[in-house]
Every structure is written in structure tokens, then in C-alpha cells.
Amino acid sequence: MTIKPLVIGNWKMNLDFVEAVHLGQQIGVLLKNRPSEHTEIVVAPPFVDLRSVASIVDSERIPIGVAAQHVNPNDNGAHTGEVSASMLKRLGVTWVLVGHSERRSMYAMDDAAVALTLRAVVRSGLKAVLCVGEALDIREDGDHDEWVRRQLRSALDGLDERFAELVTIAYEPIWAIGTGLTADVAQVHAMMTHVRSVLTPAFKESRVLYGGSVNAENAASLVAEGRADGFLVGGASLKAESFLAIIQACDDCYALKR
Ligand code: PEP
């Protein structure tokens, strides 16, 4: 592992702004006691918590970035209920998740919308986490490599290479998200290799994360043997202790392999 690891906590639609600030502060305290030396850390709270979490991160100098879980690709206008990248930027947000499988499956975000959103994010100077991954039937049919290749190509083809440094990939098999079923080390290793082979040379510094029921127990092997550059974590990011244990596993692995 030569690229520094990245761990992102996706809080999904959990925690009101009081609870979110509390979790941010708990993460800050744990990091003060045991700082992460190598691993970059990001949390993705719900929209309504972003300002409060960004403020506490700033005022208490907590070494974490703040991400939004989604954004509308338009700059402004008649898009009731939506939020633009420039609005996020003004809040102190520096990252955006793009095309999470829950957005794709429950909110009709198709490949074209993912590609548009990715462009809006990076053009505004925000960092993007492009989420890809197959459903169980696709995995069972053996079509997962082709599925992921198509998702990656559809989002990245034609993207100005100047923006490559702003793009992180998260491979998240849908059958492993929130199910307690983790892809095994061999499956993760194979997909990390496949994703890197699909990316053009401009993306050679891009991190390729794994997501899907990552926890304190499986994180070390997924990063050491699975060769993930870090994780997108859902459930286990809602408790400071389990989130920090995952970060520590990445940190230890990076320190050993350097
Ligand atoms: C996710 O929401 O991206 C995710 C990976 O969730 P979980 O860790 O709970 O499977």
C-alpha cells in the first residue's frame, strides 16, 4: 500500500444535528488520544447536519473532512428540495458521494445522472467519491467485472483528466451493503485489481475503496490482503469506537507496508 488510506463514514439518514455534533466530538476526542498518522478521515452526515459538523470540526480542529452524501448537478434554479455543489462548498464541505447504490436504486439515479453529478462536483473543486458495485444476481451470474467496468466507463469517459486527482472510487457490492455479508478478501482483491485496470493512467493516484459491512474485525484483512486503499463505511461509522478501530487498522497496515 503506497497510496495513503482513506476512510469515509457514511452516516446515511441517521443522527439529527445534535447527535451529529456529538458523534463528531467523540471522534475528535478519540483522535486526540490516538491520532491517525497516515489515514485520511471523512464523515458524510445528512444535509441538515453539515453546517454544524463542519463548524465543530473547524472550531475544535478535528482532523477530518466533511462530505455530503449527494448533490444536484445544477448550479441553482427551480429544483425544489435539492442542493447545489456551490451551496455545499460555502458550508465547508470538501467531499461528495456520487452515485451511492441507495441513490441509484431508490431515487432513480441512472448512469447519465451519475456522470453529470460527478462533473458538477469536480468542476466546483470538490472531491468526489464515485460509488460502483453490482447486485447479487449480477455477481451470481459472473457478470460483476463487466458491470463495474461499464459503471466506471460511463462516469469517467470524457471527464477532463485535470479532474482525475479529485476522484476516488468506492467499490460497494450491493449485496454487502448493510447486510452483514462482507465480500471476502479474494473477491475484494480481485475487484480492486479489476477497477485499477479499468482506470486510465490519469487516475493512477486515485484511491479505490471497498464498502460493504466493513467493521473493526474485518478491516485489517480487507486492507492488507484485499488491497483496498481504505473504506466507505456505513453502519460501523455511527459509533466513534468502531469507526476509529477501522481507521486504526488502515493506519497500522500502511505503517507496516510502507
Ligand atoms: C454504505 O453505506 O456505503 C455502506 C457500505 O454501508 P455498510 O457499511 O453499513 O454496509
Tab-separated table of C-alpha atoms and ligand atoms in Angstrom:
chain	number	residue	atom	x	y	z
A	1	MET	CA	0.000	0.000	0.000
A	2	THR	CA	1.735	3.166	-1.170
A	3	ILE	CA	-1.258	5.480	-1.513
A	4	LYS	CA	-2.341	6.821	1.875
A	5	PRO	CA	-5.570	5.209	3.039
A	6	LEU	CA	-8.894	6.999	3.220
A	7	VAL	CA	-11.808	6.064	5.463
A	8	ILE	CA	-15.192	7.698	4.938
A	9	GLY	CA	-18.115	7.310	7.320
A	10	ASN	CA	-21.473	7.464	5.550
A	11	TRP	CA	-24.000	8.349	8.244
A	12	LYS	CA	-26.879	7.989	5.750
A	13	MET	CA	-30.216	9.296	7.090
A	14	ASN	CA	-29.188	8.944	10.733
A	15	LEU	CA	-28.487	11.441	13.524
A	16	ASP	CA	-30.122	14.855	13.931
A	17	PHE	CA	-27.776	17.830	14.199
A	18	VAL	CA	-27.341	17.500	17.981
A	19	GLU	CA	-26.463	13.816	17.680
A	20	ALA	CA	-24.214	14.515	14.704
A	21	VAL	CA	-22.231	17.153	16.589
A	22	HIS	CA	-21.904	14.739	19.496
A	23	LEU	CA	-20.518	11.983	17.262
A	24	GLY	CA	-18.134	14.471	15.614
A	25	GLN	CA	-16.871	15.500	19.041
A	26	GLN	CA	-16.456	11.887	20.158
A	27	ILE	CA	-14.392	11.148	17.058
A	28	GLY	CA	-12.308	14.254	17.863
A	29	VAL	CA	-11.622	13.075	21.419
A	30	LEU	CA	-10.609	9.584	20.291
A	31	LEU	CA	-8.334	11.033	17.617
A	32	LYS	CA	-6.697	13.294	20.171
A	33	ASN	CA	-5.879	10.257	22.331
A	34	ARG	CA	-4.753	8.167	19.406
A	35	PRO	CA	-4.142	10.254	16.290
A	36	SER	CA	-4.346	8.697	12.875
A	37	GLU	CA	-0.852	9.093	11.440
A	38	HIS	CA	-1.479	8.113	7.846
A	39	THR	CA	-5.175	7.653	7.209
A	40	GLU	CA	-7.307	10.479	5.878
A	41	ILE	CA	-10.718	10.603	7.538
A	42	VAL	CA	-14.001	11.974	6.196
A	43	VAL	CA	-17.560	11.860	7.551
A	44	ALA	CA	-20.711	12.243	5.476
A	45	PRO	CA	-23.610	13.462	7.645
A	46	PRO	CA	-27.130	14.228	6.347
A	47	PHE	CA	-27.534	17.638	4.625
A	48	VAL	CA	-29.142	19.281	7.656
A	49	ASP	CA	-26.168	18.396	9.867
A	50	LEU	CA	-23.428	19.580	7.521
A	51	ARG	CA	-23.056	23.113	8.825
A	52	SER	CA	-22.984	22.053	12.476
A	53	VAL	CA	-20.476	19.256	11.860
A	54	ALA	CA	-18.257	21.459	9.665
A	55	SER	CA	-18.286	24.164	12.391
A	56	ILE	CA	-17.295	21.786	15.160
A	57	VAL	CA	-14.570	20.221	13.005
A	58	ASP	CA	-13.229	23.692	12.328
A	59	SER	CA	-13.515	25.179	15.823
A	60	GLU	CA	-12.178	22.078	17.603
A	61	ARG	CA	-9.544	21.412	14.935
A	62	ILE	CA	-10.663	17.825	14.421
A	63	PRO	CA	-8.548	16.362	11.594
A	64	ILE	CA	-11.413	15.105	9.445
A	65	GLY	CA	-13.063	16.252	6.245
A	66	VAL	CA	-16.793	16.679	5.741
A	67	ALA	CA	-18.689	15.125	2.826
A	68	ALA	CA	-22.222	15.431	1.502
A	69	GLN	CA	-23.994	12.206	0.579
A	70	HIS	CA	-25.423	13.564	-2.663
A	71	VAL	CA	-25.740	16.780	-4.676
A	72	ASN	CA	-27.850	18.090	-7.522
A	73	PRO	CA	-25.763	18.664	-10.698
A	74	ASN	CA	-27.396	22.017	-11.478
A	75	ASP	CA	-25.938	25.318	-10.239
A	76	ASN	CA	-29.221	26.768	-8.964
A	77	GLY	CA	-32.830	27.309	-10.042
A	78	ALA	CA	-36.181	25.540	-9.876
A	79	HIS	CA	-35.132	22.256	-8.247
A	80	THR	CA	-37.328	22.072	-5.169
A	81	GLY	CA	-35.759	20.134	-2.336
A	82	GLU	CA	-32.312	19.986	-3.935
A	83	VAL	CA	-28.882	21.370	-3.004
A	84	SER	CA	-26.052	22.507	-5.319
A	85	ALA	CA	-22.293	21.983	-5.115
A	86	SER	CA	-21.619	25.692	-4.562
A	87	MET	CA	-24.001	25.671	-1.589
A	88	LEU	CA	-22.095	22.743	-0.096
A	89	LYS	CA	-18.786	24.487	-0.644
A	90	ARG	CA	-19.961	27.548	1.261
A	91	LEU	CA	-20.738	25.259	4.219
A	92	GLY	CA	-17.170	23.959	4.412
A	93	VAL	CA	-17.934	20.666	2.704
A	94	THR	CA	-14.984	19.291	0.709
A	95	TRP	CA	-16.230	15.889	-0.496
A	96	VAL	CA	-19.383	14.487	-2.111
A	97	LEU	CA	-20.500	10.866	-2.532
A	98	VAL	CA	-21.667	10.345	-6.100
A	99	GLY	CA	-23.944	7.533	-7.225
A	100	HIS	CA	-24.259	5.614	-3.968
A	101	SER	CA	-26.231	2.441	-4.702
A	102	GLU	CA	-29.086	3.662	-2.491
A	103	ARG	CA	-29.388	6.785	-4.675
A	104	ARG	CA	-29.217	4.646	-7.809
A	105	SER	CA	-31.787	2.066	-6.696
A	106	MET	CA	-34.232	4.088	-4.586
A	107	TYR	CA	-34.042	7.534	-6.206
A	108	ALA	CA	-33.703	6.589	-9.868
A	109	MET	CA	-30.179	7.922	-10.286
A	110	ASP	CA	-29.136	6.418	-13.616
A	111	ASP	CA	-25.655	6.316	-15.141
A	112	ALA	CA	-26.240	9.566	-17.038
A	113	ALA	CA	-27.193	11.382	-13.824
A	114	VAL	CA	-24.144	9.930	-12.071
A	115	ALA	CA	-21.866	11.211	-14.859
A	116	LEU	CA	-23.463	14.673	-14.750
A	117	THR	CA	-23.222	14.832	-10.962
A	118	LEU	CA	-19.591	13.759	-10.995
A	119	ARG	CA	-18.781	16.585	-13.409
A	120	ALA	CA	-20.651	19.151	-11.312
A	121	VAL	CA	-18.766	18.074	-8.190
A	122	VAL	CA	-15.248	18.196	-9.610
A	123	ARG	CA	-15.845	21.366	-11.640
A	124	SER	CA	-16.766	23.096	-8.411
A	125	GLY	CA	-13.454	21.931	-6.900
A	126	LEU	CA	-14.999	19.403	-4.531
A	127	LYS	CA	-13.650	15.867	-4.247
A	128	ALA	CA	-15.891	13.073	-5.490
A	129	VAL	CA	-16.327	9.507	-4.315
A	130	LEU	CA	-17.735	7.643	-7.289
A	131	CYS	CA	-19.631	4.609	-5.988
A	132	VAL	CA	-19.943	1.490	-8.138
A	133	GLY	CA	-20.947	-2.101	-7.452
A	134	GLU	CA	-23.117	-4.948	-8.558
A	135	ALA	CA	-26.293	-6.558	-7.210
A	136	LEU	CA	-26.302	-10.179	-6.051
A	137	ASP	CA	-27.823	-11.645	-9.226
A	138	ILE	CA	-25.098	-9.997	-11.313
A	139	ARG	CA	-22.413	-11.455	-9.045
A	140	GLU	CA	-24.059	-14.894	-9.187
A	141	ASP	CA	-24.146	-14.747	-12.981
A	142	GLY	CA	-20.427	-13.900	-13.004
A	143	ASP	CA	-21.036	-10.533	-14.691
A	144	HIS	CA	-19.694	-8.299	-11.888
A	145	ASP	CA	-16.456	-7.287	-13.619
A	146	GLU	CA	-18.274	-6.176	-16.747
A	147	TRP	CA	-20.960	-4.368	-14.701
A	148	VAL	CA	-18.402	-2.393	-12.727
A	149	ARG	CA	-16.360	-1.658	-15.844
A	150	ARG	CA	-19.463	-0.245	-17.536
A	151	GLN	CA	-20.339	1.913	-14.497
A	152	LEU	CA	-16.806	3.270	-14.340
A	153	ARG	CA	-16.549	3.958	-18.072
A	154	SER	CA	-19.945	5.595	-18.156
A	155	ALA	CA	-19.000	8.010	-15.370
A	156	LEU	CA	-15.367	8.653	-16.303
A	157	ASP	CA	-15.198	8.593	-20.105
A	158	GLY	CA	-14.836	12.122	-21.386
A	159	LEU	CA	-14.075	13.574	-17.954
A	160	ASP	CA	-11.324	16.155	-18.270
A	161	GLU	CA	-8.180	14.451	-16.928
A	162	ARG	CA	-7.298	17.581	-14.965
A	163	PHE	CA	-10.013	16.474	-12.555
A	164	ALA	CA	-8.672	12.935	-12.035
A	165	GLU	CA	-6.940	13.888	-8.787
A	166	LEU	CA	-10.319	14.829	-7.313
A	167	VAL	CA	-11.834	11.398	-7.945
A	168	THR	CA	-11.892	8.448	-5.537
A	169	ILE	CA	-13.615	5.188	-6.443
A	170	ALA	CA	-15.655	3.177	-3.930
A	171	TYR	CA	-16.453	-0.403	-4.929
A	172	GLU	CA	-19.517	-1.397	-2.948
A	173	PRO	CA	-21.216	-4.660	-3.881
A	174	ILE	CA	-24.897	-4.018	-3.196
A	175	TRP	CA	-25.324	-7.442	-1.602
A	176	ALA	CA	-22.787	-6.477	1.068
A	177	ILE	CA	-24.189	-3.042	1.997
A	178	GLY	CA	-25.885	-3.069	5.370
A	179	THR	CA	-26.369	-6.835	5.212
A	180	GLY	CA	-23.546	-8.046	7.438
A	181	LEU	CA	-22.293	-10.006	4.401
A	182	THR	CA	-18.818	-8.812	3.509
A	183	ALA	CA	-17.144	-9.622	0.225
A	184	ASP	CA	-14.294	-11.953	1.089
A	185	VAL	CA	-10.678	-10.951	0.823
A	186	ALA	CA	-10.197	-12.728	-2.534
A	187	GLN	CA	-13.299	-11.048	-4.010
A	188	VAL	CA	-12.137	-7.634	-2.805
A	189	HIS	CA	-8.612	-8.198	-4.066
A	190	ALA	CA	-9.880	-9.290	-7.485
A	191	MET	CA	-12.196	-6.294	-7.800
A	192	MET	CA	-9.570	-3.792	-6.611
A	193	THR	CA	-7.263	-5.137	-9.325
A	194	HIS	CA	-10.041	-5.020	-11.905
A	195	VAL	CA	-11.027	-1.412	-11.054
A	196	ARG	CA	-7.407	-0.283	-11.269
A	197	SER	CA	-7.085	-1.985	-14.660
A	198	VAL	CA	-10.134	-0.121	-15.974
A	199	LEU	CA	-8.900	3.295	-14.805
A	200	THR	CA	-6.768	5.203	-17.285
A	201	PRO	CA	-3.227	6.315	-16.267
A	202	ALA	CA	-4.558	9.760	-15.256
A	203	PHE	CA	-6.270	8.040	-12.313
A	204	LYS	CA	-3.215	6.157	-11.076
A	205	GLU	CA	-3.182	8.173	-7.841
A	206	SER	CA	-6.927	7.717	-7.263
A	207	ARG	CA	-7.813	5.653	-4.236
A	208	VAL	CA	-10.010	2.608	-4.695
A	209	LEU	CA	-12.040	1.958	-1.557
A	210	TYR	CA	-14.137	-1.010	-0.553
A	211	GLY	CA	-17.542	-0.662	1.123
A	212	GLY	CA	-19.986	-3.237	2.406
A	213	SER	CA	-20.370	-4.274	6.049
A	214	VAL	CA	-16.838	-3.247	6.979
A	215	ASN	CA	-16.236	-3.440	10.711
A	216	ALA	CA	-13.418	-3.431	13.248
A	217	GLU	CA	-12.912	-7.187	12.797
A	218	ASN	CA	-12.652	-7.459	9.027
A	219	ALA	CA	-10.994	-4.116	8.193
A	220	ALA	CA	-7.373	-5.205	8.655
A	221	SER	CA	-7.544	-8.183	6.284
A	222	LEU	CA	-9.561	-6.295	3.669
A	223	VAL	CA	-6.930	-3.617	3.505
A	224	ALA	CA	-3.843	-5.844	3.940
A	225	GLU	CA	-4.823	-8.780	1.707
A	226	GLY	CA	-7.782	-7.301	-0.152
A	227	ARG	CA	-5.588	-4.351	-1.178
A	228	ALA	CA	-8.298	-1.737	-0.661
A	229	ASP	CA	-6.974	1.827	-0.272
A	230	GLY	CA	-9.458	2.315	2.561
A	231	PHE	CA	-13.177	2.071	3.134
A	232	LEU	CA	-16.583	3.619	2.738
A	233	VAL	CA	-18.267	2.622	5.982
A	234	GLY	CA	-21.976	2.803	6.796
A	235	GLY	CA	-23.260	1.181	9.997
A	236	ALA	CA	-19.911	0.940	11.772
A	237	SER	CA	-19.308	4.686	11.293
A	238	LEU	CA	-22.206	5.574	13.592
A	239	LYS	CA	-20.193	4.657	16.692
A	240	ALA	CA	-16.956	6.534	17.279
A	241	GLU	CA	-15.174	3.467	18.693
A	242	SER	CA	-15.905	1.134	15.782
A	243	PHE	CA	-15.157	3.882	13.234
A	244	LEU	CA	-11.827	4.622	14.895
A	245	ALA	CA	-10.945	0.910	15.061
A	246	ILE	CA	-11.357	0.712	11.278
A	247	ILE	CA	-9.172	3.783	10.835
A	248	GLN	CA	-6.547	2.286	13.128
A	249	ALA	CA	-6.499	-0.936	11.081
A	250	CYS	CA	-5.761	1.118	7.941
A	251	ASP	CA	-3.121	3.120	9.735
A	252	ASP	CA	-1.328	0.030	11.059
A	253	CYS	CA	-1.408	-1.627	7.675
A	254	TYR	CA	0.003	1.437	5.926
A	255	ALA	CA	2.782	1.761	8.522
A	256	LEU	CA	3.740	-1.925	8.059
A	257	LYS	CA	3.729	-1.881	4.267
A	258	ARG	CA	5.451	1.366	3.622
B	1	PEP	C1	-22.502	2.261	2.713
B	1	PEP	O1	-23.499	2.837	3.093
B	1	PEP	O2	-21.876	2.728	1.770
B	1	PEP	C2	-22.086	1.030	3.392
B	1	PEP	C3	-21.034	0.405	2.939
B	1	PEP	O3	-22.841	0.614	4.453
B	1	PEP	P1	-22.469	-0.587	5.480
B	1	PEP	O4	-21.055	-0.380	5.928
B	1	PEP	O5	-23.442	-0.460	6.594
B	1	PEP	O6	-22.608	-1.872	4.733
